[in-house]
Tab-separated table of C-alpha atoms in Angstrom:
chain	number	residue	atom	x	y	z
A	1	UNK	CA	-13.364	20.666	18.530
A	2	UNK	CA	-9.303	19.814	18.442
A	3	UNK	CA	-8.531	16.615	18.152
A	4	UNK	CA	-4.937	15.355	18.714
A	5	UNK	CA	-2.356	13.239	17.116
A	6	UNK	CA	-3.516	10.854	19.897
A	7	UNK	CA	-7.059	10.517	19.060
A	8	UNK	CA	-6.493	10.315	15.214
A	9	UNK	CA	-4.254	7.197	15.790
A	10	UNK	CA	-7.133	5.557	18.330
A	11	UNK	CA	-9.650	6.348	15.509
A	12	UNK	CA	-7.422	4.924	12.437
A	13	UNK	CA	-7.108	1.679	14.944
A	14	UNK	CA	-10.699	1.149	16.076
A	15	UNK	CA	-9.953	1.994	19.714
A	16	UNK	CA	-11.751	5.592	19.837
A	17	UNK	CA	-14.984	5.247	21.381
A	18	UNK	CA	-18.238	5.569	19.279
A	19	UNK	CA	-19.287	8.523	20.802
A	20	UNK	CA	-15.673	10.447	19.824
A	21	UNK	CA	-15.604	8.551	16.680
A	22	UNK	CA	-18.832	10.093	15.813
A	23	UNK	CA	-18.253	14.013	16.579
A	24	UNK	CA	-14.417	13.380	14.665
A	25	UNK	CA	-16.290	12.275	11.794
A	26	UNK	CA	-18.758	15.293	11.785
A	27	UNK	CA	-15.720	17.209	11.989
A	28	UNK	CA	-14.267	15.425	9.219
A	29	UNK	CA	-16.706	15.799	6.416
A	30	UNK	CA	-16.080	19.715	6.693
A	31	UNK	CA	-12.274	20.518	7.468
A	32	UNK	CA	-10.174	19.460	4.936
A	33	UNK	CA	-6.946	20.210	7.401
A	34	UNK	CA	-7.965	17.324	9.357
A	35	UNK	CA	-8.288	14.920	7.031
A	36	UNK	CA	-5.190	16.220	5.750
A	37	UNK	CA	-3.828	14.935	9.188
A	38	UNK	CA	-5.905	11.866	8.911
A	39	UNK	CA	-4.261	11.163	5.989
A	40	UNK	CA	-0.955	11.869	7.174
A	41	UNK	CA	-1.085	9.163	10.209
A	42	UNK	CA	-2.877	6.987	7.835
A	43	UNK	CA	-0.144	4.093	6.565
A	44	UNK	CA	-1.616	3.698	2.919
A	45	UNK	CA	-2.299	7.335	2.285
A	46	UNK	CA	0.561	8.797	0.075
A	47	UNK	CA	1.093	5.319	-2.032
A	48	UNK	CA	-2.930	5.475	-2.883
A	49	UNK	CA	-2.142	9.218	-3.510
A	50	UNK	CA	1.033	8.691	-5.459
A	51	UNK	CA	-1.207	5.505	-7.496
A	52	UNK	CA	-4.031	8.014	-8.627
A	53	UNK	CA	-2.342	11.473	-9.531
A	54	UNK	CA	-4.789	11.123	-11.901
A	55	UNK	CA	-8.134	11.968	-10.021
A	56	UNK	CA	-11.096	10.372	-11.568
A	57	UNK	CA	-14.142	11.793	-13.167
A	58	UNK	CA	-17.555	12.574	-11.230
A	59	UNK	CA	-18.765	9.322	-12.939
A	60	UNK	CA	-16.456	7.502	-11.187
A	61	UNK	CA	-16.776	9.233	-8.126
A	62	UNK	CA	-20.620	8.346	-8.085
A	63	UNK	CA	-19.755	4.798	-8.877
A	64	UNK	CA	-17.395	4.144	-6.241
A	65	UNK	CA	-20.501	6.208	-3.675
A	66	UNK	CA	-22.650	3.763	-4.761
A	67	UNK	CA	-20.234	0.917	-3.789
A	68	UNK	CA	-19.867	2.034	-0.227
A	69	UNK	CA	-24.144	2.050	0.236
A	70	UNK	CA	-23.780	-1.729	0.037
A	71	UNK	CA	-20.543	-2.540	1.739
A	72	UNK	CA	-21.039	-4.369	4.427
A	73	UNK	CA	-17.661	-3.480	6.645
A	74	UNK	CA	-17.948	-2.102	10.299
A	75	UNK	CA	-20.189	1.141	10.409
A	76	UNK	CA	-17.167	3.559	11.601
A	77	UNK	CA	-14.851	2.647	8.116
A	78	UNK	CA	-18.116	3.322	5.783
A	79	UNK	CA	-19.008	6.596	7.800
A	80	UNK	CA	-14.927	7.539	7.459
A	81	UNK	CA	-14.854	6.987	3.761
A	82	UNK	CA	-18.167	8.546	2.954
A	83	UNK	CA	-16.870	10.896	4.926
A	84	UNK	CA	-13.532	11.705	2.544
A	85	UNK	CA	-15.729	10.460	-0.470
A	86	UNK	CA	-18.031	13.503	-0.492
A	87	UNK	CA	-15.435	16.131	0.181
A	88	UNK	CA	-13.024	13.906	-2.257
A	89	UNK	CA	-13.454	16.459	-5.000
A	90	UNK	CA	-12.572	19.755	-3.349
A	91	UNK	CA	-10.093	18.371	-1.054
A	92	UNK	CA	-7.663	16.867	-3.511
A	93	UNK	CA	-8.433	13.067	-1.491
A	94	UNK	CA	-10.099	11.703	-4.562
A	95	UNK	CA	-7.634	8.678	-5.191
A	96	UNK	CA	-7.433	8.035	-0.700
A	97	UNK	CA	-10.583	7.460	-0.755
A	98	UNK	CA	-10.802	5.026	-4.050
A	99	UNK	CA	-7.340	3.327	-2.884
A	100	UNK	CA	-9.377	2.103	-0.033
A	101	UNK	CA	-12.682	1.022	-1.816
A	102	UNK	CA	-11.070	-0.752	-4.574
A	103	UNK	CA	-9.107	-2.668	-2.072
A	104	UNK	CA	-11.479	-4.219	0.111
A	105	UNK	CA	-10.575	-1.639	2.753
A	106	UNK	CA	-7.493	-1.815	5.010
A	107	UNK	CA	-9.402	-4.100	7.063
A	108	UNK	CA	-10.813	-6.851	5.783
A	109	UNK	CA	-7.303	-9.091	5.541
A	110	UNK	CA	-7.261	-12.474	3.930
A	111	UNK	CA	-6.606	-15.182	6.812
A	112	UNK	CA	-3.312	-16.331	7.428
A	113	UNK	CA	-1.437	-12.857	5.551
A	114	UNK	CA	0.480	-10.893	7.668
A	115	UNK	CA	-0.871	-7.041	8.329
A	116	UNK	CA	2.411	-6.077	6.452
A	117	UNK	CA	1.663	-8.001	3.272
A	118	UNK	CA	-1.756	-7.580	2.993
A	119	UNK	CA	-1.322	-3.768	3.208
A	120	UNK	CA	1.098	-4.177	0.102
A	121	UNK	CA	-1.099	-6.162	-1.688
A	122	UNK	CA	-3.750	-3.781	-0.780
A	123	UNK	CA	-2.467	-0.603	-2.555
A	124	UNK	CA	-0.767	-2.694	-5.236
A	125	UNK	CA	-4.158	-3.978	-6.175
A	126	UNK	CA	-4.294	-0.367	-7.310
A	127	UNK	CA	-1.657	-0.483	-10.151
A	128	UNK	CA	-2.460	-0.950	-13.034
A	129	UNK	CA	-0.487	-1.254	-16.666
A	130	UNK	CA	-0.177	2.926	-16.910
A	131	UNK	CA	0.831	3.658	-13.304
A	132	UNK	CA	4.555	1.662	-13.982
A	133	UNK	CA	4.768	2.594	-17.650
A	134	UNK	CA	4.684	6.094	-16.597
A	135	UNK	CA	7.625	5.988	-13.823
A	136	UNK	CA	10.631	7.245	-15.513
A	137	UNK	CA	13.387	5.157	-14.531
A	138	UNK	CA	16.863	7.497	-14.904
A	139	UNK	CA	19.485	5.596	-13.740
A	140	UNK	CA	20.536	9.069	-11.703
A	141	UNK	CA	16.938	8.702	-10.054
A	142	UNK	CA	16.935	5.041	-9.357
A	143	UNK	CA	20.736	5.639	-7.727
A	144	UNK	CA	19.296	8.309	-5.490
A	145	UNK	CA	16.071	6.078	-4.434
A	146	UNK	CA	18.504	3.182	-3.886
A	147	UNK	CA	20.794	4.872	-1.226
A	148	UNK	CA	17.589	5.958	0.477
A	149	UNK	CA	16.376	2.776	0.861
A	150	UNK	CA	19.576	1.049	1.816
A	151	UNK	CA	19.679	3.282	4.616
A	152	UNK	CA	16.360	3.175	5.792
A	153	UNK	CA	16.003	-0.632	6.330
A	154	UNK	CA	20.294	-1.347	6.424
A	155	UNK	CA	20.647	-3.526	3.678
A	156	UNK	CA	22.217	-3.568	0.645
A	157	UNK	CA	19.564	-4.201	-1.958
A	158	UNK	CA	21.947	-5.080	-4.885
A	159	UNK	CA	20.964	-2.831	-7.703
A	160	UNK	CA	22.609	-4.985	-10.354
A	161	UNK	CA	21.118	-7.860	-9.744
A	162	UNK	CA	17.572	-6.237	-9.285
A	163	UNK	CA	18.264	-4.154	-12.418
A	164	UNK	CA	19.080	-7.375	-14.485
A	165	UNK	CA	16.612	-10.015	-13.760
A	166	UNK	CA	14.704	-11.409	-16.760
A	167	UNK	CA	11.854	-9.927	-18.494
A	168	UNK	CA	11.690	-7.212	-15.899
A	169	UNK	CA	12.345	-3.626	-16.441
A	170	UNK	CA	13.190	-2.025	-12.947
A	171	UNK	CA	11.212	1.508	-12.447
A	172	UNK	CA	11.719	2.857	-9.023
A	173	UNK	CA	12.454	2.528	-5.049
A	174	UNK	CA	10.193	4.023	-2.565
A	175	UNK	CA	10.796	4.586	1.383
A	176	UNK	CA	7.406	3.781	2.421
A	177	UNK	CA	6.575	2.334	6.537
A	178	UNK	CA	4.232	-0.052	8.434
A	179	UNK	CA	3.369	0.562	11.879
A	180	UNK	CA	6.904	2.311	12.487
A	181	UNK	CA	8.849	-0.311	10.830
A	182	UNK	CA	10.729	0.797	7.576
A	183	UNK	CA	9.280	-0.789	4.448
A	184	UNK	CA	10.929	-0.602	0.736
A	185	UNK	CA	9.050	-1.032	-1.924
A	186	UNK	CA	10.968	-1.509	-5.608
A	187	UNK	CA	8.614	-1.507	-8.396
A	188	UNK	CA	9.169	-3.127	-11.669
A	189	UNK	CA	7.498	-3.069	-15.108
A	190	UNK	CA	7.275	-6.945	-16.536
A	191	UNK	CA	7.542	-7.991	-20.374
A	192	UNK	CA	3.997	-7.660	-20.652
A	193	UNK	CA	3.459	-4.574	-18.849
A	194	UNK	CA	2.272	-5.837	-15.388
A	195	UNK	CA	2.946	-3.788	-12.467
A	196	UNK	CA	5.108	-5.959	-10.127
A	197	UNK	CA	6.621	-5.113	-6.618
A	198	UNK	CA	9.242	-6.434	-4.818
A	199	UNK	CA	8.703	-5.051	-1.022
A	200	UNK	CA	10.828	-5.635	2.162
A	201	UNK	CA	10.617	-4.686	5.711
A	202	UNK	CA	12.712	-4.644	8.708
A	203	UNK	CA	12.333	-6.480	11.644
A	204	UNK	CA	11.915	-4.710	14.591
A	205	UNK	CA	13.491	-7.397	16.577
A	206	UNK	CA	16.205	-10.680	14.714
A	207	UNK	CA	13.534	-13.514	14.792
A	208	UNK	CA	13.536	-17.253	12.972
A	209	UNK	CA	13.819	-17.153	9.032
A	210	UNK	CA	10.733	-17.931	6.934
A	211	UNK	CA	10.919	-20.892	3.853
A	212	UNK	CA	9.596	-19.649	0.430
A	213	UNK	CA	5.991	-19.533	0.571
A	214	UNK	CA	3.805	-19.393	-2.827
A	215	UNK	CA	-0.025	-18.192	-3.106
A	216	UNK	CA	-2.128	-15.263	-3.773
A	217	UNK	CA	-3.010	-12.015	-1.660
A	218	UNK	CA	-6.119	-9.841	-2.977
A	219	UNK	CA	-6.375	-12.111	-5.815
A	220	UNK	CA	-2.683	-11.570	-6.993
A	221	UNK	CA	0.287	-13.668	-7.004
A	222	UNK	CA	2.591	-13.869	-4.605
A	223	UNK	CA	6.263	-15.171	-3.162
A	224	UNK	CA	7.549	-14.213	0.479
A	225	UNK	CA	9.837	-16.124	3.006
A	226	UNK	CA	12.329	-14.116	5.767
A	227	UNK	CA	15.977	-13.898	7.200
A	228	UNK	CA	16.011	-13.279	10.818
A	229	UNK	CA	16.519	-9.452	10.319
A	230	UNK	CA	14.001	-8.825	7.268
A	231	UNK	CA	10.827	-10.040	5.450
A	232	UNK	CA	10.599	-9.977	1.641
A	233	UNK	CA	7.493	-10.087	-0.253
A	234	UNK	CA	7.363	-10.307	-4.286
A	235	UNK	CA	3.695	-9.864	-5.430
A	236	UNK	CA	1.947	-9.224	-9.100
A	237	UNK	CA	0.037	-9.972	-11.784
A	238	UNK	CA	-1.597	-13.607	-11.963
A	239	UNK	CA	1.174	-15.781	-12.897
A	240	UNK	CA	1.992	-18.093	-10.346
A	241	UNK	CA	4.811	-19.916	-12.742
A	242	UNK	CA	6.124	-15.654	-13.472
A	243	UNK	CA	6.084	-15.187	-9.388
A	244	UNK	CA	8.038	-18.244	-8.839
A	245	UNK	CA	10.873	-17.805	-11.327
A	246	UNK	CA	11.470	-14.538	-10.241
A	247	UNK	CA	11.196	-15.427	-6.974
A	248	UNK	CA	13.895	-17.751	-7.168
A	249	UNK	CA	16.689	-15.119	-8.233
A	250	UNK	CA	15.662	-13.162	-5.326
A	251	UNK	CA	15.695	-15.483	-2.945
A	252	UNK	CA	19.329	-16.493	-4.219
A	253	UNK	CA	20.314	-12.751	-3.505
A	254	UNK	CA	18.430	-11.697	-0.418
């Protein structure tokens, strides 16, 4: 059975109906070029990807199985990622599938976060001290990453300042998108070694600007506010008091 572009979006959203659901899913536990094109339309895929080049052992593989026989999500996301989970191995989908287990699953949002934020938190829950320590951060790199992302979201995200804040080493800027809106992610390596992000995302349309707001999204600390045109989100670690000083040069800048 083909299945198009179409009905691979419906079924990522929840809108396919239970009886196409079901036959996509027996298609997908067998053909690894569709959930290659799952994966493609899927907004977390590559950054879960990129997060675990590293595929796991079997032991962790049965670990994470064993996980999804007690989650309690909607019956469609546990069939999707058993699904990936048992071809995981021989597909080369092995970090997809834990990207989504380890975060609670791309739908199950804390109330009151935005869907933007709470899909960075979501694959930033993944990084751990080794994923940033690992980035190399050549200045001719992090120039090149830059001008991408400038153009992508049209703003100039000041490079010297983000390359000079205190206590932070800066490691990389990724091109990245949420629900066809341009999203930037910078990462950053702190004194200490904890992965921080700094992420920002154009508006579709100018709106109202957004005061500094201070909390935690999947159990991580977290500073975001807006400017009519773009919303910025710095999340990482557990330090509130870390968040909020670093927070405060950004929010000086952008």
């Amino acid at each position: 059975m083909t299945f198009t572009d179409e009905d691979i979006r419906a079924y990522l959203h929840g809108t396919m109906t239970p009886e196409d659901a079901a036959r996509l899913e027996d298609v997908l536990a067998r053909d690894p070029s569709l959930q290659d094109r799952v994966a493609h339309h899927d907004p977390l895929a590559a950054i879960v990807k990129d997060a675990f080049a590293n595929v796991p052992d079997q032991k962790r593989l049965t670990s994470l199985s064993k996980r999804l026989d007690t989650f309690q999500g909607p019956v469609r996301e546990v069939r999707y990622y058993r699904a990936l989970l048992s071809t995981a191995c021989a597909a080369g989908l092995a970090g997809l599938v834990i990207g989504y287990v380890l975060s609670g699953l791309p739908s199950h949002r804390e109330a009151g976060v935005s869907d933007w934020k709470a899909e960075v938190a979501s694959y930033h829950a993944l990084y751990v001290e080794e994923t940033v320590a690992s980035i190399d951060s050549d200045g001719v790199a992090l120039a090149s990453q830059f001008a991408a992302a400038q153009n992508a979201i049209g703003l100039d995200l000041r490079a010297d300042v983000l390359s000079d804040l205190d206590r932070m080493t800066l490691k990389r800027a990724q091109v990245l998108g949420f629900e066809g809106a341009p999203l930037v992610q910078i990462a950053f390596r702190a004194y200490d070694g904890t992965p921080m992000a700094f992420c920002i995302i154009r508006k579709a349309e100018s709106g109202s600007t957004e005061p500094p707001n201070y909390g935690e999204i999947q159990g991580l600390a977290s500073a975001s506010w807006a400017s009519d045109s773009h919303g910025f989100l710095l999340i990482g670690g557990q330090r509130a008091d870390v968040i909020e000083e670093i927070a405060a040069s950004l929010i000086d800048t952008f």
